[in-house]
Short mmCIF file of N, CA and C in Angstrom, two decimals:
data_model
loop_
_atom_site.label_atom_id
_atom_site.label_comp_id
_atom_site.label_asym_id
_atom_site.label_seq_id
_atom_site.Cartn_x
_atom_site.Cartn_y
_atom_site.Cartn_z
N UNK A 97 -4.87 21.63 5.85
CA UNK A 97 -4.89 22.77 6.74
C UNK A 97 -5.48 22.35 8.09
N UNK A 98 -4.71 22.87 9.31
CA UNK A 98 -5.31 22.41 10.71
C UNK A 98 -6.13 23.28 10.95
N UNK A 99 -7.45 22.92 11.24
CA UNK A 99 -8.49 24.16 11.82
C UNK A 99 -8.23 24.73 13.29
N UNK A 100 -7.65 23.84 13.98
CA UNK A 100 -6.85 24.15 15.39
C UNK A 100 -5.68 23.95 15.59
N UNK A 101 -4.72 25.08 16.12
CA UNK A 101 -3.38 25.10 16.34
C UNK A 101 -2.83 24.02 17.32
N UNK A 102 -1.60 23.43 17.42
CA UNK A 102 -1.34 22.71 17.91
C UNK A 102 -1.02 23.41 19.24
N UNK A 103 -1.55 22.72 20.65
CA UNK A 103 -1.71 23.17 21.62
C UNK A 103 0.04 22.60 22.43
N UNK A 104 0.62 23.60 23.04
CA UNK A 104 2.19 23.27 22.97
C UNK A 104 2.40 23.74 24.68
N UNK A 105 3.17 22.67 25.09
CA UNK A 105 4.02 23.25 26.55
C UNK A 105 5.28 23.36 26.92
N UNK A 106 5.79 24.26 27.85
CA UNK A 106 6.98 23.92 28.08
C UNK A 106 7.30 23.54 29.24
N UNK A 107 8.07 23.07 30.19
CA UNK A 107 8.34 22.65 31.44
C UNK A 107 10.53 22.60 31.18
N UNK A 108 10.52 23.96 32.08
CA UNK A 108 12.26 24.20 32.02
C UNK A 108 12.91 24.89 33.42
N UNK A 109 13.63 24.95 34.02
CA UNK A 109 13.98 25.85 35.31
C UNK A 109 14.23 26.71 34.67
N UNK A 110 14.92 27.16 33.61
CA UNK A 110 14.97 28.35 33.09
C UNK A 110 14.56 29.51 32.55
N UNK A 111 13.62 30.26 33.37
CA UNK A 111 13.09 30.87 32.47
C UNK A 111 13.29 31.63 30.97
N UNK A 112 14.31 31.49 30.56
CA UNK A 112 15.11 32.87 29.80
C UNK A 112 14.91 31.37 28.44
N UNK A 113 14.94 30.43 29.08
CA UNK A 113 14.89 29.31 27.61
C UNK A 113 13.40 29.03 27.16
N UNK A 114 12.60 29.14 28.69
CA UNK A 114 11.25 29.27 28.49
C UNK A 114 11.01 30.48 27.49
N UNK A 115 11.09 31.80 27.92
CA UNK A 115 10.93 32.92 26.93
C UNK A 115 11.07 32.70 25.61
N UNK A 116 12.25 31.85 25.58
CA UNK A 116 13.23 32.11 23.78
C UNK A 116 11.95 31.06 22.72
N UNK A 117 11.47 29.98 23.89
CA UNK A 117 10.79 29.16 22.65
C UNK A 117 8.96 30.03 22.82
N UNK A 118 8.63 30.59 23.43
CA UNK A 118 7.89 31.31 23.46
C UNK A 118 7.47 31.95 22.07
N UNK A 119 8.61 32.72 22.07
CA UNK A 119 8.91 33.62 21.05
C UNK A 119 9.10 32.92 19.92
N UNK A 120 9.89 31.88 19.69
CA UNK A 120 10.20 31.15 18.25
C UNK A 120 8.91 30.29 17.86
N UNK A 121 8.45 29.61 19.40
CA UNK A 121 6.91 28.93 18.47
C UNK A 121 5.62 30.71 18.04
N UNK A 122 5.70 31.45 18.65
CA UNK A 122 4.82 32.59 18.29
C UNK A 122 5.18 32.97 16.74
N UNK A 123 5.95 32.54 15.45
CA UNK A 123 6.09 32.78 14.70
C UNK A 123 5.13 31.99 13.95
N UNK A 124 4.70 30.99 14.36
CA UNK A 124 3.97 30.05 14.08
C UNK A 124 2.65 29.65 14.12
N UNK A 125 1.67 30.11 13.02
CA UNK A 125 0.05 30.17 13.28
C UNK A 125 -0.50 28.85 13.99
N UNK A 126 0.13 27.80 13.20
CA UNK A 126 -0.36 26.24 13.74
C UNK A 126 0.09 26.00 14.81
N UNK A 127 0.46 26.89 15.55
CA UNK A 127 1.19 26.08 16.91
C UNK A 127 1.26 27.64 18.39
N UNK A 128 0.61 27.13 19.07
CA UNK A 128 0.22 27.63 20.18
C UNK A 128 0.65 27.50 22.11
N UNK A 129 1.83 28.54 22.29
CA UNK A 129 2.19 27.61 23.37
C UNK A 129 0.88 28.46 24.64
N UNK A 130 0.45 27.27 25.26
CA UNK A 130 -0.60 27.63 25.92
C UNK A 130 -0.22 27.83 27.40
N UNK A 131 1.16 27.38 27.90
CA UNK A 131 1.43 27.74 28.99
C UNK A 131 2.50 27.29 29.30
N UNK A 132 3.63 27.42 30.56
CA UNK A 132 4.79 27.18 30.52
C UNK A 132 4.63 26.72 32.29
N UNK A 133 5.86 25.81 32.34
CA UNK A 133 6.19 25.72 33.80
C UNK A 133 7.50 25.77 34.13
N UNK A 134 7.95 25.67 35.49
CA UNK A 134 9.49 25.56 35.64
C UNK A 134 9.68 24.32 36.49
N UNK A 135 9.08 23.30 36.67
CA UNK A 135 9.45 21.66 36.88
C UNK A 135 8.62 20.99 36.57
N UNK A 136 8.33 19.92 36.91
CA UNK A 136 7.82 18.75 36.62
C UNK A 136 6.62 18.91 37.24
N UNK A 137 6.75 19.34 38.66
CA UNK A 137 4.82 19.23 39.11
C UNK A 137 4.42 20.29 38.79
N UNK A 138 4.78 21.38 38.36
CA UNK A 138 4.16 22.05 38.14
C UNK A 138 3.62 21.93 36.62
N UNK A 139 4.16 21.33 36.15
CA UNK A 139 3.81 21.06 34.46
C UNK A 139 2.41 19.70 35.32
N UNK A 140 2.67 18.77 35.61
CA UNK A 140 1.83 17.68 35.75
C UNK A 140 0.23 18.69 36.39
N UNK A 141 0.96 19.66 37.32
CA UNK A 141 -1.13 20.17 37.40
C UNK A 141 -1.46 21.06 36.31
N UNK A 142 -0.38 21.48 35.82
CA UNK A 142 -1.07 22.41 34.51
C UNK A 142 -1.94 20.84 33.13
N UNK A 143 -1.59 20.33 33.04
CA UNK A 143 -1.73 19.33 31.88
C UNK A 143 -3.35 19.17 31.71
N UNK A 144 -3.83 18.97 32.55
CA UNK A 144 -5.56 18.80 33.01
C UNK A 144 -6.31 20.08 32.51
N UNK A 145 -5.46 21.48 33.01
CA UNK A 145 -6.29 22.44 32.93
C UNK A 145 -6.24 23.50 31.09
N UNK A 146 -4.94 22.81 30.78
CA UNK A 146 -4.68 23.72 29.17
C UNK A 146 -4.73 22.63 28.24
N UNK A 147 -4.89 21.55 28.65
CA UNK A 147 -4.98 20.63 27.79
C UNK A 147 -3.71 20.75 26.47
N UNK A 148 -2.94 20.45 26.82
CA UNK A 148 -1.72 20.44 25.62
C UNK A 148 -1.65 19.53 24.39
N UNK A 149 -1.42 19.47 23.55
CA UNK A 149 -1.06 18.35 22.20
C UNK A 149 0.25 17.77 22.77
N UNK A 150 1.32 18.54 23.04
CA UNK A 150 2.81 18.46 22.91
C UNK A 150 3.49 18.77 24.31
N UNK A 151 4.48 18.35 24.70
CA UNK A 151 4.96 19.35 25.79
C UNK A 151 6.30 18.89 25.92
N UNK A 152 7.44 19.80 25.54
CA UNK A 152 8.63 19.82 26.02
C UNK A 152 8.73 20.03 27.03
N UNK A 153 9.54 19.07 27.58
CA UNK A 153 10.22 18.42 28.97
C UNK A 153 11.87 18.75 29.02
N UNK A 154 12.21 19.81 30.15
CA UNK A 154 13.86 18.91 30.55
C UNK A 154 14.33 18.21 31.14
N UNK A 155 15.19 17.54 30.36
CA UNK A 155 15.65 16.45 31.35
C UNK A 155 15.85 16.83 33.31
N UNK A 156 16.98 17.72 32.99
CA UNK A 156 16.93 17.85 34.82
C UNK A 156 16.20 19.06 35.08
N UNK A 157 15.09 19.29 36.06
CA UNK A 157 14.96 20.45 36.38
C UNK A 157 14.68 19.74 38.01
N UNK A 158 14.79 20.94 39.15
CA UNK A 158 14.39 20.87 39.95
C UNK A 158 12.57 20.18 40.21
N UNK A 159 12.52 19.70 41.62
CA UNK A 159 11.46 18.80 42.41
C UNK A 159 11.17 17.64 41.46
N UNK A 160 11.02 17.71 40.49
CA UNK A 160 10.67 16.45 39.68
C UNK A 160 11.26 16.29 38.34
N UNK A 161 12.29 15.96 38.03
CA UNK A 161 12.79 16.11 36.73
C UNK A 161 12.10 15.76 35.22
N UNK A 162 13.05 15.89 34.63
CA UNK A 162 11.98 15.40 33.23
C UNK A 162 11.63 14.03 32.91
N UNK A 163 12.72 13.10 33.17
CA UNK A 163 12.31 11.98 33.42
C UNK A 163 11.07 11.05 33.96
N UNK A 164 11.00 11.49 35.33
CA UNK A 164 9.71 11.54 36.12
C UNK A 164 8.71 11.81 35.62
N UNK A 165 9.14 13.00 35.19
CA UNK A 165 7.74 13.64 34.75
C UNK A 165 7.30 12.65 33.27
N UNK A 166 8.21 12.83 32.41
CA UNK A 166 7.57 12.26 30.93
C UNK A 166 6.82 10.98 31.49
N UNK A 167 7.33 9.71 32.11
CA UNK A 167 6.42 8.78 32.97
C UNK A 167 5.47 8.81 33.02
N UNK A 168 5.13 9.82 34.09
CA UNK A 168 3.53 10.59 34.60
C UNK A 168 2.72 10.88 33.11
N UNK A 169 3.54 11.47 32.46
CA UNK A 169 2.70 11.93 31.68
C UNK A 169 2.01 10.73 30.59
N UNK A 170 3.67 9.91 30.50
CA UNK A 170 2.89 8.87 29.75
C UNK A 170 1.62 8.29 29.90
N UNK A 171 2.01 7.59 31.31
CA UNK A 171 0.75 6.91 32.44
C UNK A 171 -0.45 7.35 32.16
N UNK A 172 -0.73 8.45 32.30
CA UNK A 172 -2.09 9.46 32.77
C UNK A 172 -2.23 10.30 31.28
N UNK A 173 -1.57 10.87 30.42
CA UNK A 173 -2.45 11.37 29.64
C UNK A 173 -1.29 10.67 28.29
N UNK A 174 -1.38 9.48 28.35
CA UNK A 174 -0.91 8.85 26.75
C UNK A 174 -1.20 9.32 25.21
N UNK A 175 -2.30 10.43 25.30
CA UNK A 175 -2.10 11.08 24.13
C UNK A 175 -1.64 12.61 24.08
N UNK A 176 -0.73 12.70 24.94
CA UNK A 176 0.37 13.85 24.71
C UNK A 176 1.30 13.88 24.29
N UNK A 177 1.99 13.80 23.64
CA UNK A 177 3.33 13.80 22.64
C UNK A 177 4.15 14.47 23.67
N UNK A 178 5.72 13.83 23.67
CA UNK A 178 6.46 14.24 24.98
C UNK A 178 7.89 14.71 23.99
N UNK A 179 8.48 15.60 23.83
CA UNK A 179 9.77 16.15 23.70
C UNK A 179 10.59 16.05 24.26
N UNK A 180 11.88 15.56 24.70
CA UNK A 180 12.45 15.70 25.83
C UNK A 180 13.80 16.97 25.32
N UNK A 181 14.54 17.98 26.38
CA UNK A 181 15.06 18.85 25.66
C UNK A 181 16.08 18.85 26.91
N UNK A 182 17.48 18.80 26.42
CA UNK A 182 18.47 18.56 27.17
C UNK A 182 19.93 19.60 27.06
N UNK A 183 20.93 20.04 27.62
CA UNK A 183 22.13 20.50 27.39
C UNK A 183 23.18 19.48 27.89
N UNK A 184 23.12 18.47 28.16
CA UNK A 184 23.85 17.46 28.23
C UNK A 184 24.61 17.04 26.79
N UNK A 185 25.82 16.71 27.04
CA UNK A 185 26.25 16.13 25.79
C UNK A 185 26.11 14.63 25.94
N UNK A 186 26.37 13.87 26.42
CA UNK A 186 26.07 11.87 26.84
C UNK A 186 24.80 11.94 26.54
#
């Protein structure tokens, strides 16, 4: 049993996809989404302040894509677990 929920992010231009996993991780006691963004820098200054376990990434979003971003994130906080979440078929 986890005594603390897994601390979860999202980073999407979409909000309406942001909402949907909102809602599908909220079914879920162990798992906590603690905050959401809609690109890449804006996910990179949130990371410091909610401290995440996890954080789904999309591949393209506007100013900094997911790519970029997963990088950064690697670099600077290597114990975040990175998702990457795409509608691309290739």
């Amino acid at each position: 049993m986890n005594l603390h929920p897994i601390r979860v992010m999202i980073a999407d231009d979409h909000e309406l996809v942001r909402e949907g996993f909102d809602v599908m991780i909220g079914k879920f006691k162990d798992i906590k989404l603690v905050g959401q963004a809609s690109n890449g820098k804006e996910l990179l200054e949130l990371i410091p302040l909610l401290k995440p376990d996890v954080v789904f990434v999309d591949v393209k979003m506007p100013i900094l894509d997911g790519v970029q971003t997963a990088r950064q994130i690697s670099e600077h906080y290597p114990h975040v677990g990175i998702i990457a979440l795409t509608m691309y078929d290739s």
